[in-house]
PDB file of C-alpha atoms and ligand atoms in Angstrom:
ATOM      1  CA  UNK A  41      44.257  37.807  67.646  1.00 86.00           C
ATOM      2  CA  UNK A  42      43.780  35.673  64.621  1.00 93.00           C
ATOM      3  CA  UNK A  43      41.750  37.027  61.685  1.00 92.00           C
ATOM      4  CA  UNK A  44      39.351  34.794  62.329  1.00 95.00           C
ATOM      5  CA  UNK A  45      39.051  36.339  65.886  1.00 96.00           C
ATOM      6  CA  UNK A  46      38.882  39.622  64.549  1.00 97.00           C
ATOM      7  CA  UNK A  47      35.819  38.796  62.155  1.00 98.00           C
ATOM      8  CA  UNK A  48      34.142  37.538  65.717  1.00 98.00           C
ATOM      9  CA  UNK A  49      35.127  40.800  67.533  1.00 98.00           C
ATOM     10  CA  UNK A  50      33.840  42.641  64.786  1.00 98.00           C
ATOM     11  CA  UNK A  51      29.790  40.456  64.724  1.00 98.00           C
ATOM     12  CA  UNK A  52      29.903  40.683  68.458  1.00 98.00           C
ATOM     13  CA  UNK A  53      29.848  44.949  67.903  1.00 98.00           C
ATOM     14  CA  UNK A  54      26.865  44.596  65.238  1.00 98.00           C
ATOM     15  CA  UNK A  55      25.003  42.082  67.720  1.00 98.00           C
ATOM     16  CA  UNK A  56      24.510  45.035  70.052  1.00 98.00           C
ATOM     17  CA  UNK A  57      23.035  47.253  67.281  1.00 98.00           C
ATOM     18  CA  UNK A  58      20.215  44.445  67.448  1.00 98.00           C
ATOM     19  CA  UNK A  59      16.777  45.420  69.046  1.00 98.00           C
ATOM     20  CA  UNK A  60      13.774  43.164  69.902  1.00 98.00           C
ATOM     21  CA  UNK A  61      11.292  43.186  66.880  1.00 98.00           C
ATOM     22  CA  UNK A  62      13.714  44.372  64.365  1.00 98.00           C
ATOM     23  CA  UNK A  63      13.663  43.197  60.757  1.00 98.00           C
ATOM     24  CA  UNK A  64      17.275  42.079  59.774  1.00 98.00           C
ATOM     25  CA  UNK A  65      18.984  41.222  56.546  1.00 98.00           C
ATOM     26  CA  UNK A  66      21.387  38.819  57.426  1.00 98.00           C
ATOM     27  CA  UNK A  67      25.143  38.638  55.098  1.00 98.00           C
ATOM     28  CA  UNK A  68      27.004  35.873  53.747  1.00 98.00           C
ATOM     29  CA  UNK A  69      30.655  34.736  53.983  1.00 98.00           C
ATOM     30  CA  UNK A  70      33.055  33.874  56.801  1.00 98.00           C
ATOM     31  CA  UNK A  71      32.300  37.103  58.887  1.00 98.00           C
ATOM     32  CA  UNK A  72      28.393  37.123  58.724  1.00 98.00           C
ATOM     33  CA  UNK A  73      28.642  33.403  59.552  1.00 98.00           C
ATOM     34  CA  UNK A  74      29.784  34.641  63.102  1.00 98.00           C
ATOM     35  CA  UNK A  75      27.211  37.369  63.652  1.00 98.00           C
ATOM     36  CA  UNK A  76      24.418  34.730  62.485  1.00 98.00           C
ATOM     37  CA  UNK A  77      25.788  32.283  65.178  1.00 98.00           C
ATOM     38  CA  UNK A  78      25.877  34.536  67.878  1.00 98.00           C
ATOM     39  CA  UNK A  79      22.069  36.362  66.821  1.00 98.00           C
ATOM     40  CA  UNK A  80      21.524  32.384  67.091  1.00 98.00           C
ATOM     41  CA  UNK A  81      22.628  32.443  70.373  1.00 98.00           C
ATOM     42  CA  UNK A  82      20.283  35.700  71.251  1.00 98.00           C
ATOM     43  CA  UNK A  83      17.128  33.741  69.351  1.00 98.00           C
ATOM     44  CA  UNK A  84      17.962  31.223  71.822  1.00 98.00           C
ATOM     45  CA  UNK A  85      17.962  33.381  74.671  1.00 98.00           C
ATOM     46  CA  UNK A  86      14.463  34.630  73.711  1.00 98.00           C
ATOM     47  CA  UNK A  87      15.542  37.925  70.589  1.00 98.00           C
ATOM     48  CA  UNK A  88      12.257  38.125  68.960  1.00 98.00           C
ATOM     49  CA  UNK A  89      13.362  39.287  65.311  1.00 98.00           C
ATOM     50  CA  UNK A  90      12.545  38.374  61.740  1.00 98.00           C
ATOM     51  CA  UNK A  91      15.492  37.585  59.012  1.00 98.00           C
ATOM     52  CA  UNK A  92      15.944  37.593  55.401  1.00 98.00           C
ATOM     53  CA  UNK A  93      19.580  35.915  54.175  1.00 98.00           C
ATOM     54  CA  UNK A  94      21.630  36.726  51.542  1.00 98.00           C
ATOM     55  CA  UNK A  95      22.059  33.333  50.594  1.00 98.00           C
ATOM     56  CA  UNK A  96      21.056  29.564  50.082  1.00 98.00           C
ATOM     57  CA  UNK A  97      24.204  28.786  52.823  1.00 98.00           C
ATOM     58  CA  UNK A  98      22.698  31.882  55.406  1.00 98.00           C
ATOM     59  CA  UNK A  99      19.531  30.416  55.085  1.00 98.00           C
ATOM     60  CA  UNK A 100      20.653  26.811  56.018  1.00 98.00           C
ATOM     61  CA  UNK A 101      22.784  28.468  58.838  1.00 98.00           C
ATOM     62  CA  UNK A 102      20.069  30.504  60.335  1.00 98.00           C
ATOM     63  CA  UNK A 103      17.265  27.825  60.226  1.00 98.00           C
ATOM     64  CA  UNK A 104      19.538  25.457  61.433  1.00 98.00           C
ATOM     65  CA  UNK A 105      20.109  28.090  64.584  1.00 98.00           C
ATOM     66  CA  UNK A 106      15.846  27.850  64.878  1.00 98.00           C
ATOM     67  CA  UNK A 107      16.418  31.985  63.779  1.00 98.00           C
ATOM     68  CA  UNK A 108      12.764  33.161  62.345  1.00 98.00           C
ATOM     69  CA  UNK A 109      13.283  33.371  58.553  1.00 98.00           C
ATOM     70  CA  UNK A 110      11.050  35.501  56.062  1.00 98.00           C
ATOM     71  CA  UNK A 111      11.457  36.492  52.629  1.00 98.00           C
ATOM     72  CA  UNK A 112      11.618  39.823  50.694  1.00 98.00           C
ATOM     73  CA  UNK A 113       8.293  39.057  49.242  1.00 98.00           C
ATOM     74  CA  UNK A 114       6.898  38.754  52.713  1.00 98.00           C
ATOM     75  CA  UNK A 115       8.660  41.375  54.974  1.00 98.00           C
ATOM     76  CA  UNK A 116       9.996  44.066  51.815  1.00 98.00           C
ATOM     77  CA  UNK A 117      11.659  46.579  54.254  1.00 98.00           C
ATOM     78  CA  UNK A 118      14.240  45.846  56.856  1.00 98.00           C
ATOM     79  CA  UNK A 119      15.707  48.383  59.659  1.00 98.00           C
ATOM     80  CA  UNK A 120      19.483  46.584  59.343  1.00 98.00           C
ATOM     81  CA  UNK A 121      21.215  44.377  57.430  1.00 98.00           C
ATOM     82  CA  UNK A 122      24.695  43.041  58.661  1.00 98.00           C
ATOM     83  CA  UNK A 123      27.437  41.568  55.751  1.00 98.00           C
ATOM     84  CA  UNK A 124      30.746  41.661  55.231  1.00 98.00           C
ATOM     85  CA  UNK A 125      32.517  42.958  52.822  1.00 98.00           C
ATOM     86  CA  UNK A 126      36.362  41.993  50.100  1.00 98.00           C
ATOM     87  CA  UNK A 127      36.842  45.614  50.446  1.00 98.00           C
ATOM     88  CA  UNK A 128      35.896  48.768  51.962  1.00 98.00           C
ATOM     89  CA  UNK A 129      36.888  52.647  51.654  1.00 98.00           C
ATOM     90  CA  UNK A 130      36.798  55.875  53.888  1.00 98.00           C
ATOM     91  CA  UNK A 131      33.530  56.728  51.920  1.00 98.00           C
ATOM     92  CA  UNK A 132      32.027  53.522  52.773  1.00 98.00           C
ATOM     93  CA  UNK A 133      31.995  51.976  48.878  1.00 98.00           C
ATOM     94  CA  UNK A 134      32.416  48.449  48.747  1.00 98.00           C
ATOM     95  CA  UNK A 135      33.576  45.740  46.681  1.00 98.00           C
ATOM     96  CA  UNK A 136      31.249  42.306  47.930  1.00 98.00           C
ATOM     97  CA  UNK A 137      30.472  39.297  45.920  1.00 98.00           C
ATOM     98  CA  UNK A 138      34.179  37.254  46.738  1.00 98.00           C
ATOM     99  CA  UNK A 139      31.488  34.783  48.058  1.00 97.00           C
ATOM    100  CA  UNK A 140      29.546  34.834  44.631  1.00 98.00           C
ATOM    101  CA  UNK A 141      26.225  36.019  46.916  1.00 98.00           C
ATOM    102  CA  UNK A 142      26.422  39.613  45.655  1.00 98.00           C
ATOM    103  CA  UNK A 143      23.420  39.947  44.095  1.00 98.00           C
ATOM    104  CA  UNK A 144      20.953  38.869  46.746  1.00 98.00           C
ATOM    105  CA  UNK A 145      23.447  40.922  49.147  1.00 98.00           C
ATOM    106  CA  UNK A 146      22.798  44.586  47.302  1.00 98.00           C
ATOM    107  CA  UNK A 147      18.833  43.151  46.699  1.00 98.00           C
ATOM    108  CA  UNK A 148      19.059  43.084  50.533  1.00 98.00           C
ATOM    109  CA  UNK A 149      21.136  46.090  51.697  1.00 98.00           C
ATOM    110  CA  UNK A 150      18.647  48.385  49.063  1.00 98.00           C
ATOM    111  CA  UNK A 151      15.367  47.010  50.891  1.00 98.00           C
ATOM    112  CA  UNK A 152      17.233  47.918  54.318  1.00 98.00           C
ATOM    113  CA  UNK A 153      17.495  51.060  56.215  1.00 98.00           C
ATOM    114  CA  UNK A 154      20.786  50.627  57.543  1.00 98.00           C
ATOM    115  CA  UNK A 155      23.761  48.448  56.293  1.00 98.00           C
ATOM    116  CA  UNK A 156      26.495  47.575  58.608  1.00 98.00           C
ATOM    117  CA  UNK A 157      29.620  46.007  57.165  1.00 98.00           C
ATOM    118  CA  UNK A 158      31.605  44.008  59.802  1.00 98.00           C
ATOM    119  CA  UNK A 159      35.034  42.767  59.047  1.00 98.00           C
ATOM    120  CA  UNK A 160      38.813  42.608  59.769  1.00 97.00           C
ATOM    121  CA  UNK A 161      41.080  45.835  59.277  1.00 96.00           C
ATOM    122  CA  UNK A 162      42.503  43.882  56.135  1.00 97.00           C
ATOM    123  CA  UNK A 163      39.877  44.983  54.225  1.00 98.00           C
ATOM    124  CA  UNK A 164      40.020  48.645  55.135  1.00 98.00           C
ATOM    125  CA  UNK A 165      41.752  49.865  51.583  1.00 98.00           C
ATOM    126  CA  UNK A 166      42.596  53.321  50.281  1.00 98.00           C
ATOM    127  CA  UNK A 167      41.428  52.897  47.127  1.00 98.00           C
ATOM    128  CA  UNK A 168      39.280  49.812  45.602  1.00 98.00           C
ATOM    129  CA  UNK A 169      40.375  47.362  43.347  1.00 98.00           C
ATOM    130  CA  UNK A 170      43.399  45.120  44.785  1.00 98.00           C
ATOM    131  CA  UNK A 171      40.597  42.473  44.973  1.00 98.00           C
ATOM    132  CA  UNK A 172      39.216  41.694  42.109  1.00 98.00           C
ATOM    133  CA  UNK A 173      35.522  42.685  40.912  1.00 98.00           C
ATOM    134  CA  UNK A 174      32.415  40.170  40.604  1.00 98.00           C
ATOM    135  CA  UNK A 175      30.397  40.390  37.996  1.00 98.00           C
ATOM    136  CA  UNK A 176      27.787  38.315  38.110  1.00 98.00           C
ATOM    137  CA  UNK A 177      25.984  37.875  34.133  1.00 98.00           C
ATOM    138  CA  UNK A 178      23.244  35.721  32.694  1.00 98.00           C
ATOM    139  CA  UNK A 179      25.077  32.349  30.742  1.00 98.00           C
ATOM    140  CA  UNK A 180      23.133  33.001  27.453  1.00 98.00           C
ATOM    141  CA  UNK A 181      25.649  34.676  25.126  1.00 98.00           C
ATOM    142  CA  UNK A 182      28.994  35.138  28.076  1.00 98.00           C
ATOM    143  CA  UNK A 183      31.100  35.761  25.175  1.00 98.00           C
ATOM    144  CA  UNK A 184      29.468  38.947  23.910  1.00 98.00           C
ATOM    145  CA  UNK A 185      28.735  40.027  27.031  1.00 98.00           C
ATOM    146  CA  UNK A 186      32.656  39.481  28.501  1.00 98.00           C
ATOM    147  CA  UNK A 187      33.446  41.592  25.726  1.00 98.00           C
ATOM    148  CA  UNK A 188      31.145  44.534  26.319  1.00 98.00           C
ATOM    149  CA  UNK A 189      32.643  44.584  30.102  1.00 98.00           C
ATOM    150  CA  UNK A 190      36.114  45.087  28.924  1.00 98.00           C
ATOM    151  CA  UNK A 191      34.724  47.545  26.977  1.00 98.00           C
ATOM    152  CA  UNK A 192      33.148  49.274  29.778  1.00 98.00           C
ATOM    153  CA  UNK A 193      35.989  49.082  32.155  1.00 98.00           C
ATOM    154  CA  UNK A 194      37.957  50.482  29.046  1.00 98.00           C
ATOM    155  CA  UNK A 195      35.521  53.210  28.871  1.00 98.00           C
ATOM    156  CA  UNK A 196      36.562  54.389  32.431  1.00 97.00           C
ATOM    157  CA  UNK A 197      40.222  54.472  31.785  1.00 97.00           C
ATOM    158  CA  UNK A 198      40.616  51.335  33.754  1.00 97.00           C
ATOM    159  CA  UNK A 199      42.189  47.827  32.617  1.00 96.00           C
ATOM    160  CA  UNK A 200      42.584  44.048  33.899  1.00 98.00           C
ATOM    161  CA  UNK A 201      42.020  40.038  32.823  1.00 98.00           C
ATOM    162  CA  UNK A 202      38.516  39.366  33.300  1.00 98.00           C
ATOM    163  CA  UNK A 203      38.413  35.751  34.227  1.00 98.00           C
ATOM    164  CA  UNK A 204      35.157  33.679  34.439  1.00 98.00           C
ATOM    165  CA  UNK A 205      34.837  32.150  38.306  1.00 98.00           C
ATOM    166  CA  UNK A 206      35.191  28.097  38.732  1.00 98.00           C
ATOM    167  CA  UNK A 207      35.080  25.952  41.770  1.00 98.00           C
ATOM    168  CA  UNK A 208      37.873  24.455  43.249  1.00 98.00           C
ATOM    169  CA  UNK A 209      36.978  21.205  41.004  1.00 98.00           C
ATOM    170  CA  UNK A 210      37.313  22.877  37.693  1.00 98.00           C
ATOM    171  CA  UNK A 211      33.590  23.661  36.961  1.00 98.00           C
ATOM    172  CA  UNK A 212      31.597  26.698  35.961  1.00 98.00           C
ATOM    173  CA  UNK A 213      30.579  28.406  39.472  1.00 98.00           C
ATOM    174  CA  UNK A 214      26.644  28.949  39.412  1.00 98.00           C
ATOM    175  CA  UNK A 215      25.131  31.064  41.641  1.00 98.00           C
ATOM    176  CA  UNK A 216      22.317  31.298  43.843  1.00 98.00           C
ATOM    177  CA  UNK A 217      20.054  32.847  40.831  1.00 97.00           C
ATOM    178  CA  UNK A 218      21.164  30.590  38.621  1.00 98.00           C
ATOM    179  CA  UNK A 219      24.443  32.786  36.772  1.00 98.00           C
ATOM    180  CA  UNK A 220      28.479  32.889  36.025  1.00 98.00           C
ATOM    181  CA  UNK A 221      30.496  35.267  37.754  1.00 98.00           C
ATOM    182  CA  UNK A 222      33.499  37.229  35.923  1.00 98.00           C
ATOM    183  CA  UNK A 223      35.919  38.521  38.282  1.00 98.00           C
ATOM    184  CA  UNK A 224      38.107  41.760  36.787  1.00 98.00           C
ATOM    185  CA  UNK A 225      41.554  42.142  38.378  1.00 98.00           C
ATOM    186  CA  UNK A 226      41.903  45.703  37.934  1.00 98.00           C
ATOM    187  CA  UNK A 227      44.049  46.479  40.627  1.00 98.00           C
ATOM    188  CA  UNK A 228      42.930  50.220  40.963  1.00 98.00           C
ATOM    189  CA  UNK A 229      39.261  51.461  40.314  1.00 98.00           C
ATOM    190  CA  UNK A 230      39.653  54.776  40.469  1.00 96.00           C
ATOM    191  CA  UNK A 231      36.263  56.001  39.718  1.00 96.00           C
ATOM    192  CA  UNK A 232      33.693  53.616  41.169  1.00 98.00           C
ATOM    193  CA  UNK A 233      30.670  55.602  40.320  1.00 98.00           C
ATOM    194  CA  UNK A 234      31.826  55.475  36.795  1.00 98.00           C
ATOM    195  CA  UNK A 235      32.139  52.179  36.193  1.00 98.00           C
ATOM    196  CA  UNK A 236      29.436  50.738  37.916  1.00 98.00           C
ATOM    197  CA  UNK A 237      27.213  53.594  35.704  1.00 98.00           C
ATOM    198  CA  UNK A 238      28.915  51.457  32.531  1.00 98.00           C
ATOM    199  CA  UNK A 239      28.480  47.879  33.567  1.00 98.00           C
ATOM    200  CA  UNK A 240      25.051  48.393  34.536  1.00 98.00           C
ATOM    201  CA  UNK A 241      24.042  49.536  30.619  1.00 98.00           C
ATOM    202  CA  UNK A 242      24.973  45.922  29.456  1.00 98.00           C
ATOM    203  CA  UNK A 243      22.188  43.521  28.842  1.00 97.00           C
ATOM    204  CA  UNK A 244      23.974  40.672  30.249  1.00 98.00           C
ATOM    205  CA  UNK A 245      25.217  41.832  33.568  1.00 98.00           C
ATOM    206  CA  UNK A 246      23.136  41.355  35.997  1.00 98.00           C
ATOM    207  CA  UNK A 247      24.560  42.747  38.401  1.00 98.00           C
ATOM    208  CA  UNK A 248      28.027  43.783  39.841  1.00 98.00           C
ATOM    209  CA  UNK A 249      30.208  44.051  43.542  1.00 98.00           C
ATOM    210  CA  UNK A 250      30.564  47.533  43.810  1.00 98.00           C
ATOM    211  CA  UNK A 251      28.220  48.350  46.266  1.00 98.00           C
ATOM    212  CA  UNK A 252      27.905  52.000  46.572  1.00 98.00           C
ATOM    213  CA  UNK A 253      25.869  54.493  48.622  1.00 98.00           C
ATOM    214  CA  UNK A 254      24.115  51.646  50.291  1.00 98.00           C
ATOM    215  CA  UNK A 255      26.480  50.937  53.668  1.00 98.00           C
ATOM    216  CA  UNK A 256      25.842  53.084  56.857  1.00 98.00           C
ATOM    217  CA  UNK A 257      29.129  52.430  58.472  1.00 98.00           C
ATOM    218  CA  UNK A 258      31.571  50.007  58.996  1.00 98.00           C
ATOM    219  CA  UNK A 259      32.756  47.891  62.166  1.00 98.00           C
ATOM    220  CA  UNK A 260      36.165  46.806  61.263  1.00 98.00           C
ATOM    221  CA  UNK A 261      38.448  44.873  63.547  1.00 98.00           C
ATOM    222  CA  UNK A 262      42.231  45.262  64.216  1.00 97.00           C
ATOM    223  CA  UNK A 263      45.173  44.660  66.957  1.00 93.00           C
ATOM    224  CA  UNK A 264      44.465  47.798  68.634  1.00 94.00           C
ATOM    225  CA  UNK A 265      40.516  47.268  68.814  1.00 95.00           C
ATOM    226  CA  UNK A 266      37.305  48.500  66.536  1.00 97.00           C
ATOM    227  CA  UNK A 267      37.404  51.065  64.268  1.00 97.00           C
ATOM    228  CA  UNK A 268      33.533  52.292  63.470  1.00 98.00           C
ATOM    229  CA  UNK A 269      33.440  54.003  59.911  1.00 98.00           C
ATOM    230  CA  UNK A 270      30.338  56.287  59.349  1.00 97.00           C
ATOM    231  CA  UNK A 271      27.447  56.020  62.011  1.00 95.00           C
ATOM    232  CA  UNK A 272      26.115  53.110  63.440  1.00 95.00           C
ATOM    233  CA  UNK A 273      22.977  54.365  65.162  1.00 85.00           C
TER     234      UNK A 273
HETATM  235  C1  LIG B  14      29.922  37.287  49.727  1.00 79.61           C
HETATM  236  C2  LIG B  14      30.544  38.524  50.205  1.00 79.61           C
HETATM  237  C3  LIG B  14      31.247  38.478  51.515  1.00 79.61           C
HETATM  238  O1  LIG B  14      30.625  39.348  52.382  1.00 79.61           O
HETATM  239  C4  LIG B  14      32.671  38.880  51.316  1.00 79.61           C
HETATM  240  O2  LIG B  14      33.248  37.991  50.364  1.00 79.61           O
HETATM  241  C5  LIG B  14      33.459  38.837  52.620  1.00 79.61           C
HETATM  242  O3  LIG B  14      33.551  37.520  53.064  1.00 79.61           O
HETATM  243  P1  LIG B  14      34.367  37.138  54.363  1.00 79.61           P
HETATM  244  O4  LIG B  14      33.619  37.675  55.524  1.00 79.61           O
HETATM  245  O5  LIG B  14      34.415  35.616  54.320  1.00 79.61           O
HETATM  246  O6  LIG B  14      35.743  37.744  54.228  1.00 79.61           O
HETATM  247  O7  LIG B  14      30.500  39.562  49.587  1.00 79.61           O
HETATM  248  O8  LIG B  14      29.395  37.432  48.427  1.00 79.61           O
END
């Protein structure tokens, strides 16, 4: 199987955590692309469920798959959201935000009462770090503020180039809520708790990708089948 086959094997497993009525946060990136298709496919079929995305792209996907949309504002708690993840370990901590939607994701997996992350064994990892960490900050003053994250990443014995995210074309990448995203290569991150504790004292981060505490398990797809981290039910 292709990775891309494995991200599908992996949705397919969370589509049959879905129940009729449930309120679902719904992920972004190549992997929650497929479980929104195929929920698509259950909407179709007659699933009666309500969804709040992750994203400006989720959004376009689901409405354009006739999937009942809400908003946080309207429907505040959800019983599951699906995403996937750049990284996850044997305790379930996370590094998200690769596709620059990290701060609606963690908005979303805190208002839900389950998180499943789907995804190919790749991203099963012993420790976190080989991909690099999103940080997403507010434009006004990205100097100071670049500075007080090395700083903080200092402060937790840890070290890497922090490099401010562009698009393929050269320019600034903006996200959904309207800031920049610096991504530290760090390598290792040996004490997550730490260092999220540190970036989130500085006034310009707004938030970061290390998502921790807030996914239930983990459906992660390989060459010999699933692997289920944590408990799905
Ligand atoms: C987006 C994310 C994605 O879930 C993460 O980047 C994984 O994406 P993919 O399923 O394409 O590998 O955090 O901000």
């Amino acid at each position: 199987m292709n990775p891309d086959d494995l991200k599908k094997l992996a949705a397919a497993r969370a589509l049959e955590l879905v129940t009729p009525g449930m309120r679902l946060g719904l992920g972004t990136g190549s992997t929650a692309k497929h479980f929104v298709d195929l929920l698509g496919e259950r909407v179709a079929d007659g699933l009666e469920v309500i969804c709040v995305s992750t994203s400006e792209v989720t959004e376009a996907q689901a409405r354009a798959l006739a999937i009942p949309m809400s908003t946080l504002d309207q429907t505040p708690e959800l019983d599951l959201t699906i995403d996937g993840a750049d990284e996850v370990d044997s305790q379930l901590r996370l590094i998200k935000g690769g596709g620059a939607a990290l701060l609606r994701e963690k908005i979303v997996a805190a208002a839900s009462a389950r998180m499943v992350v789907i995804a190919d064994d790749s991203k099963l990892v012993a420790t976190l770090g080989r991909f690099p960490l999103p940080i997403e900050v507010v434009p006004f003053g990205l100097e100071a503020t670049r500075r007080a994250v090395v700083a903080a990443i200092a402060s937790v014995g840890a070290a890497g180039e922090i490099v401010l995210r562009r698009k393929p074309d050269g320019s600034v990448l903006v996200t959904d809520g309207g800031h920049y995203i610096l991504d530290a290569h760090l390598g290792v991150i040996a004490q997550p708790e730490s260092l999220s504790a540190a970036l989130a004292l500085i006034p310009g981060v707004v938030e970061h990708g290390l998502f921790l505490g807030l996914a239930t398990a983990a459906i992660l797809a390989g060459g010999t089948g699933l692997t289920i981290v944590g408990a799905l039910e």
